[in-house]
Amino acid sequence: MTAHQETRPHAAAKPVRWAADAVATMREGARVRLDYSARSLWRVDRMIEEISREGPPYAAVEHVLRGLGAYAGEVLVRETGAEWWATGGEHWVRTPDGRLWDPIDEARRCFGGQGSLRLLCRDATARG
């Protein structure tokens, strides 16, 4: 185990796994490589939009959206030094400036045509 892994809070365990699963699924199923960069979130937004256009019921894509939202959260963690927070089964990212972000819900909003993981990351990394 690396020092980075040892210092990750317990709240990160599930979202980190969900993000890794999403990266593997996109690589194997869609032949899309995700590298945990802010720039990769543009591709993730486009994938969610494509899924939405196909018109599947939310229940059929809920886990994929959760994974892609967790991926966006991991991008925020890596870009800003943020950390995962969890309570009542919900997971958020808390940036060093104290703001809370909900990338998993943002992925759901993106599926509904009202959100953007790329813009969430841009806003979270902007210096106030």
Coordinates of N, CA and C in Angstrom, one line a residue:
M1 N 0.9 -1.2 0.0 CA 0.0 0.0 0.0 C 0.9 1.2 0.0
T2 N 0.6 2.2 -0.8 CA 1.4 3.4 -0.9 C 0.9 4.4 0.2
A3 N 1.8 5.4 0.5 CA 1.4 6.4 1.5 C 0.2 7.1 1.1
H4 N 0.0 7.4 -0.2 CA -1.2 8.1 -0.7 C -2.5 7.3 -0.3
Q5 N -2.4 6.0 -0.5 CA -3.6 5.1 -0.2 C -3.8 5.1 1.3
E6 N -2.8 5.0 2.1 CA -2.9 5.0 3.5 C -3.6 6.2 4.1
T7 N -3.4 7.3 3.5 CA -3.9 8.6 4.1 C -5.3 8.9 3.5
R8 N -5.8 8.2 2.6 CA -7.1 8.4 2.1 C -8.2 8.2 3.1
P9 N -9.1 9.1 3.3 CA -10.2 8.8 4.4 C -11.1 7.7 4.0
H10 N -11.6 7.1 5.0 CA -12.5 5.9 4.8 C -13.7 6.3 3.8
A11 N -14.1 7.5 3.8 CA -15.2 7.9 2.9 C -14.9 7.8 1.5
A12 N -13.6 7.7 1.1 CA -13.2 7.6 -0.2 C -13.3 6.2 -0.8
A13 N -13.4 5.2 0.1 CA -13.3 3.8 -0.4 C -14.3 3.4 -1.5
K14 N -15.5 3.7 -1.3 CA -16.5 3.4 -2.3 C -16.4 4.2 -3.5
P15 N -16.4 5.5 -3.4 CA -16.3 6.3 -4.7 C -15.0 6.0 -5.5
V16 N -13.9 5.7 -4.8 CA -12.7 5.4 -5.5 C -12.9 4.1 -6.3
R17 N -13.5 3.1 -5.7 CA -13.8 1.8 -6.4 C -14.8 2.1 -7.5
W18 N -15.8 2.9 -7.3 CA -16.8 3.1 -8.4 C -16.1 3.8 -9.6
A19 N -15.2 4.7 -9.3 CA -14.5 5.4 -10.3 C -13.6 4.5 -11.1
A20 N -12.9 3.6 -10.4 CA -12.0 2.7 -11.1 C -12.8 1.7 -11.9
D21 N -14.0 1.3 -11.4 CA -14.9 0.4 -12.2 C -15.3 1.1 -13.5
A22 N -15.7 2.4 -13.4 CA -16.1 3.1 -14.5 C -15.0 3.3 -15.6
V23 N -13.8 3.5 -15.1 CA -12.6 3.6 -16.0 C -12.5 2.3 -16.7
A24 N -12.5 1.2 -16.0 CA -12.3 -0.1 -16.6 C -13.5 -0.4 -17.6
T25 N -14.7 -0.1 -17.2 CA -15.9 -0.4 -18.1 C -15.7 0.5 -19.4
M26 N -15.4 1.7 -19.3 CA -15.3 2.6 -20.5 C -14.1 2.1 -21.4
R27 N -13.0 1.6 -20.8 CA -11.9 1.2 -21.5 C -12.3 -0.1 -22.3
E28 N -12.9 -1.1 -21.6 CA -13.2 -2.4 -22.2 C -14.4 -2.4 -23.0
G29 N -15.5 -1.7 -22.6 CA -16.7 -1.7 -23.4 C -16.8 -0.7 -24.5
A30 N -16.4 0.6 -24.2 CA -16.6 1.7 -25.2 C -15.2 2.0 -25.8
R31 N -14.1 1.4 -25.4 CA -12.8 1.7 -26.0 C -12.4 3.1 -25.8
V32 N -12.8 3.7 -24.6 CA -12.5 5.0 -24.2 C -11.6 5.0 -23.0
R33 N -10.5 5.7 -23.1 CA -9.5 5.8 -22.1 C -9.7 7.1 -21.2
L34 N -9.9 6.9 -20.0 CA -10.0 8.0 -19.0 C -8.8 8.1 -18.2
D35 N -8.2 9.3 -18.1 CA -6.9 9.4 -17.4 C -7.0 10.3 -16.1
Y36 N -8.2 10.5 -15.6 CA -8.3 11.3 -14.4 C -7.9 12.8 -14.5
S37 N -7.9 13.3 -15.8 CA -7.6 14.7 -16.0 C -8.9 15.5 -16.1
A38 N -8.8 16.8 -15.8 CA -10.0 17.6 -16.0 C -10.5 17.6 -17.4
R39 N -9.6 17.5 -18.3 CA -9.9 17.5 -19.8 C -10.7 16.3 -20.1
S40 N -10.5 15.2 -19.4 CA -11.3 14.0 -19.7 C -12.8 14.1 -19.4
L41 N -13.1 15.0 -18.6 CA -14.5 15.2 -18.2 C -15.4 15.7 -19.4
W42 N -14.8 16.3 -20.4 CA -15.5 16.7 -21.6 C -16.0 15.4 -22.2
R43 N -15.2 14.4 -22.3 CA -15.5 13.1 -22.9 C -16.6 12.4 -22.1
V44 N -16.5 12.5 -20.8 CA -17.5 11.9 -19.9 C -18.8 12.5 -20.1
D45 N -18.9 13.8 -20.1 CA -20.2 14.5 -20.4 C -20.8 14.1 -21.7
R46 N -19.9 13.9 -22.8 CA -20.5 13.5 -24.1 C -21.0 12.0 -24.0
M47 N -20.3 11.2 -23.3 CA -20.8 9.8 -23.1 C -22.1 9.8 -22.4
I48 N -22.3 10.6 -21.4 CA -23.6 10.6 -20.6 C -24.7 11.1 -21.6
E49 N -24.4 12.1 -22.3 CA -25.4 12.7 -23.3 C -25.8 11.6 -24.3
E50 N -24.8 10.8 -24.8 CA -25.1 9.8 -25.7 C -26.0 8.7 -25.1
I51 N -25.7 8.3 -23.9 CA -26.5 7.3 -23.2 C -27.9 7.9 -23.0
S52 N -28.0 9.1 -22.6 CA -29.3 9.8 -22.4 C -30.2 9.8 -23.7
R53 N -29.5 10.1 -24.9 CA -30.2 10.1 -26.2 C -30.8 8.8 -26.5
E54 N -30.1 7.7 -26.1 CA -30.6 6.4 -26.4 C -31.9 6.1 -25.6
G55 N -32.2 6.8 -24.6 CA -33.5 6.7 -23.9 C -33.6 5.6 -22.9
P56 N -32.6 5.1 -22.3 CA -32.8 4.0 -21.4 C -33.5 4.5 -20.1
P57 N -34.2 3.6 -19.4 CA -34.7 4.0 -18.1 C -33.5 4.3 -17.1
Y58 N -33.8 5.2 -16.2 CA -32.7 5.6 -15.3 C -32.2 4.4 -14.5
A59 N -33.0 3.4 -14.1 CA -32.6 2.3 -13.3 C -31.6 1.4 -14.1
A60 N -31.7 1.5 -15.4 CA -30.7 0.7 -16.2 C -29.3 1.3 -16.3
V61 N -29.2 2.6 -16.0 CA -27.9 3.2 -16.1 C -27.5 3.9 -14.8
E62 N -28.2 3.6 -13.7 CA -27.9 4.2 -12.4 C -26.5 4.0 -12.0
H63 N -26.0 2.7 -12.1 CA -24.7 2.4 -11.6 C -23.6 3.0 -12.5
V64 N -23.8 3.1 -13.8 CA -22.9 3.7 -14.7 C -22.8 5.2 -14.4
L65 N -23.9 5.9 -14.1 CA -23.9 7.3 -13.8 C -23.2 7.5 -12.4
R66 N -23.4 6.6 -11.5 CA -22.7 6.7 -10.2 C -21.2 6.6 -10.4
G67 N -20.8 5.7 -11.2 CA -19.4 5.5 -11.5 C -18.7 6.7 -12.2
L68 N -19.4 7.2 -13.2 CA -18.9 8.4 -13.9 C -18.9 9.6 -13.0
G69 N -19.9 9.8 -12.1 CA -19.9 10.8 -11.1 C -18.7 10.7 -10.2
A70 N -18.5 9.4 -9.7 CA -17.4 9.2 -8.8 C -16.0 9.5 -9.5
Y71 N -16.0 9.1 -10.8 CA -14.8 9.4 -11.6 C -14.5 11.0 -11.5
A72 N -15.6 11.7 -11.8 CA -15.4 13.2 -11.8 C -15.0 13.7 -10.4
G73 N -15.5 13.0 -9.3 CA -15.1 13.4 -8.0 C -13.6 13.1 -7.8
E74 N -13.1 12.0 -8.3 CA -11.7 11.6 -8.2 C -10.9 12.6 -8.9
V75 N -11.4 13.1 -10.1 CA -10.6 14.2 -10.8 C -10.5 15.4 -9.9
L76 N -11.6 15.8 -9.3 CA -11.5 16.9 -8.3 C -10.6 16.7 -7.2
V77 N -10.6 15.5 -6.6 CA -9.7 15.2 -5.5 C -8.2 15.3 -6.0
R78 N -7.9 14.8 -7.2 CA -6.6 14.9 -7.7 C -6.2 16.3 -8.1
E79 N -7.1 17.0 -8.7 CA -6.8 18.4 -9.2 C -6.6 19.4 -8.1
T80 N -7.4 19.2 -7.0 CA -7.4 20.3 -6.0 C -6.9 19.9 -4.6
G81 N -6.7 18.6 -4.4 CA -6.3 18.2 -3.0 C -7.5 18.0 -2.2
A82 N -8.7 17.9 -2.8 CA -9.9 17.7 -2.0 C -10.0 16.4 -1.4
E83 N -11.1 16.1 -0.6 CA -11.3 14.8 0.0 C -12.7 14.4 -0.1
W84 N -13.0 13.1 -0.1 CA -14.3 12.6 -0.1 C -14.9 12.7 1.3
W85 N -16.2 13.1 1.3 CA -17.0 13.0 2.6 C -18.2 12.2 2.3
A86 N -18.6 11.5 3.4 CA -19.8 10.7 3.2 C -20.7 10.8 4.5
T87 N -22.0 10.7 4.3 CA -22.9 10.6 5.4 C -24.2 10.1 4.8
G88 N -24.9 9.2 5.6 CA -26.1 8.7 5.2 C -26.1 8.0 3.8
G89 N -25.0 7.4 3.4 CA -24.9 6.8 2.1 C -24.7 7.7 0.9
E90 N -24.6 9.0 1.2 CA -24.3 10.0 0.1 C -22.8 10.3 0.2
H91 N -22.3 10.6 -1.0 CA -20.8 11.0 -1.0 C -20.7 12.3 -1.7
W92 N -19.8 13.2 -1.1 CA -19.5 14.5 -1.7 C -18.0 14.7 -1.7
V93 N -17.6 15.7 -2.4 CA -16.2 16.1 -2.4 C -16.1 17.4 -1.7
R94 N -15.2 17.5 -0.8 CA -14.9 18.8 -0.1 C -13.6 19.3 -0.5
T95 N -13.6 20.5 -1.2 CA -12.4 21.1 -1.7 C -11.7 21.8 -0.5
P96 N -10.4 22.1 -0.7 CA -9.6 22.7 0.4 C -10.2 24.0 0.9
D97 N -11.0 24.7 0.1 CA -11.6 26.0 0.5 C -12.9 25.8 1.3
G98 N -13.2 24.5 1.6 CA -14.4 24.2 2.4 C -15.7 24.0 1.6
R99 N -15.7 24.2 0.3 CA -16.9 24.0 -0.5 C -17.2 22.5 -0.7
L100 N -18.5 22.1 -0.7 CA -18.9 20.8 -0.9 C -19.4 20.7 -2.4
W101 N -19.1 19.6 -3.0 CA -19.5 19.3 -4.4 C -20.1 17.9 -4.5
D102 N -21.1 17.7 -5.3 CA -21.8 16.4 -5.4 C -21.7 16.0 -6.9
P103 N -20.5 15.4 -7.3 CA -20.3 15.0 -8.7 C -21.2 13.8 -9.0
I104 N -21.6 13.0 -8.1 CA -22.5 11.9 -8.4 C -23.9 12.4 -8.8
D105 N -24.4 13.3 -8.1 CA -25.7 13.9 -8.4 C -25.5 14.7 -9.7
E106 N -24.4 15.3 -10.0 CA -24.2 16.1 -11.2 C -24.2 15.2 -12.4
A107 N -23.7 13.9 -12.3 CA -23.8 13.0 -13.4 C -25.3 12.6 -13.7
R108 N -26.1 12.5 -12.6 CA -27.5 12.3 -12.8 C -28.2 13.5 -13.5
R109 N -27.8 14.7 -13.1 CA -28.3 15.9 -13.7 C -27.9 15.9 -15.2
C110 N -26.7 15.5 -15.5 CA -26.2 15.5 -16.9 C -27.0 14.5 -17.7
F111 N -27.4 13.4 -17.1 CA -28.2 12.4 -17.8 C -29.6 13.0 -18.1
G112 N -30.1 13.9 -17.2 CA -31.3 14.5 -17.4 C -31.2 15.8 -18.3
G113 N -30.0 16.1 -18.8 CA -29.8 17.3 -19.7 C -29.6 18.6 -19.0
Q114 N -29.4 18.5 -17.6 CA -29.3 19.7 -16.8 C -27.9 19.9 -16.2
G115 N -26.9 19.1 -16.4 CA -25.7 19.2 -15.7 C -24.5 19.0 -16.6
S116 N -23.3 19.2 -16.0 CA -22.0 19.0 -16.7 C -20.9 18.8 -15.7
L117 N -20.3 17.6 -15.8 CA -19.2 17.3 -14.9 C -18.0 18.2 -15.2
R118 N -17.8 18.5 -16.5 CA -16.7 19.4 -16.9 C -16.9 20.8 -16.2
L119 N -18.1 21.3 -16.3 CA -18.3 22.6 -15.7 C -18.2 22.6 -14.2
L120 N -18.7 21.5 -13.6 CA -18.6 21.3 -12.1 C -17.1 21.4 -11.7
C121 N -16.2 20.6 -12.5 CA -14.8 20.7 -12.2 C -14.2 22.0 -12.4
R122 N -14.6 22.7 -13.4 CA -14.1 24.1 -13.7 C -14.5 25.0 -12.5
D123 N -15.7 24.9 -12.1 CA -16.2 25.8 -11.0 C -15.4 25.4 -9.7
A124 N -15.2 24.1 -9.4 CA -14.6 23.7 -8.2 C -13.1 24.1 -8.2
T125 N -12.5 24.1 -9.3 CA -11.1 24.4 -9.4 C -10.8 25.9 -9.5
A126 N -11.8 26.7 -9.8 CA -11.7 28.2 -9.9 C -11.3 28.8 -8.6
R127 N -10.4 29.7 -8.6 CA -10.0 30.4 -7.4 C -10.9 31.6 -7.2
G128 N -11.6 31.5 -6.1 CA -12.6 32.5 -5.8 C -12.1 33.9 -5.6

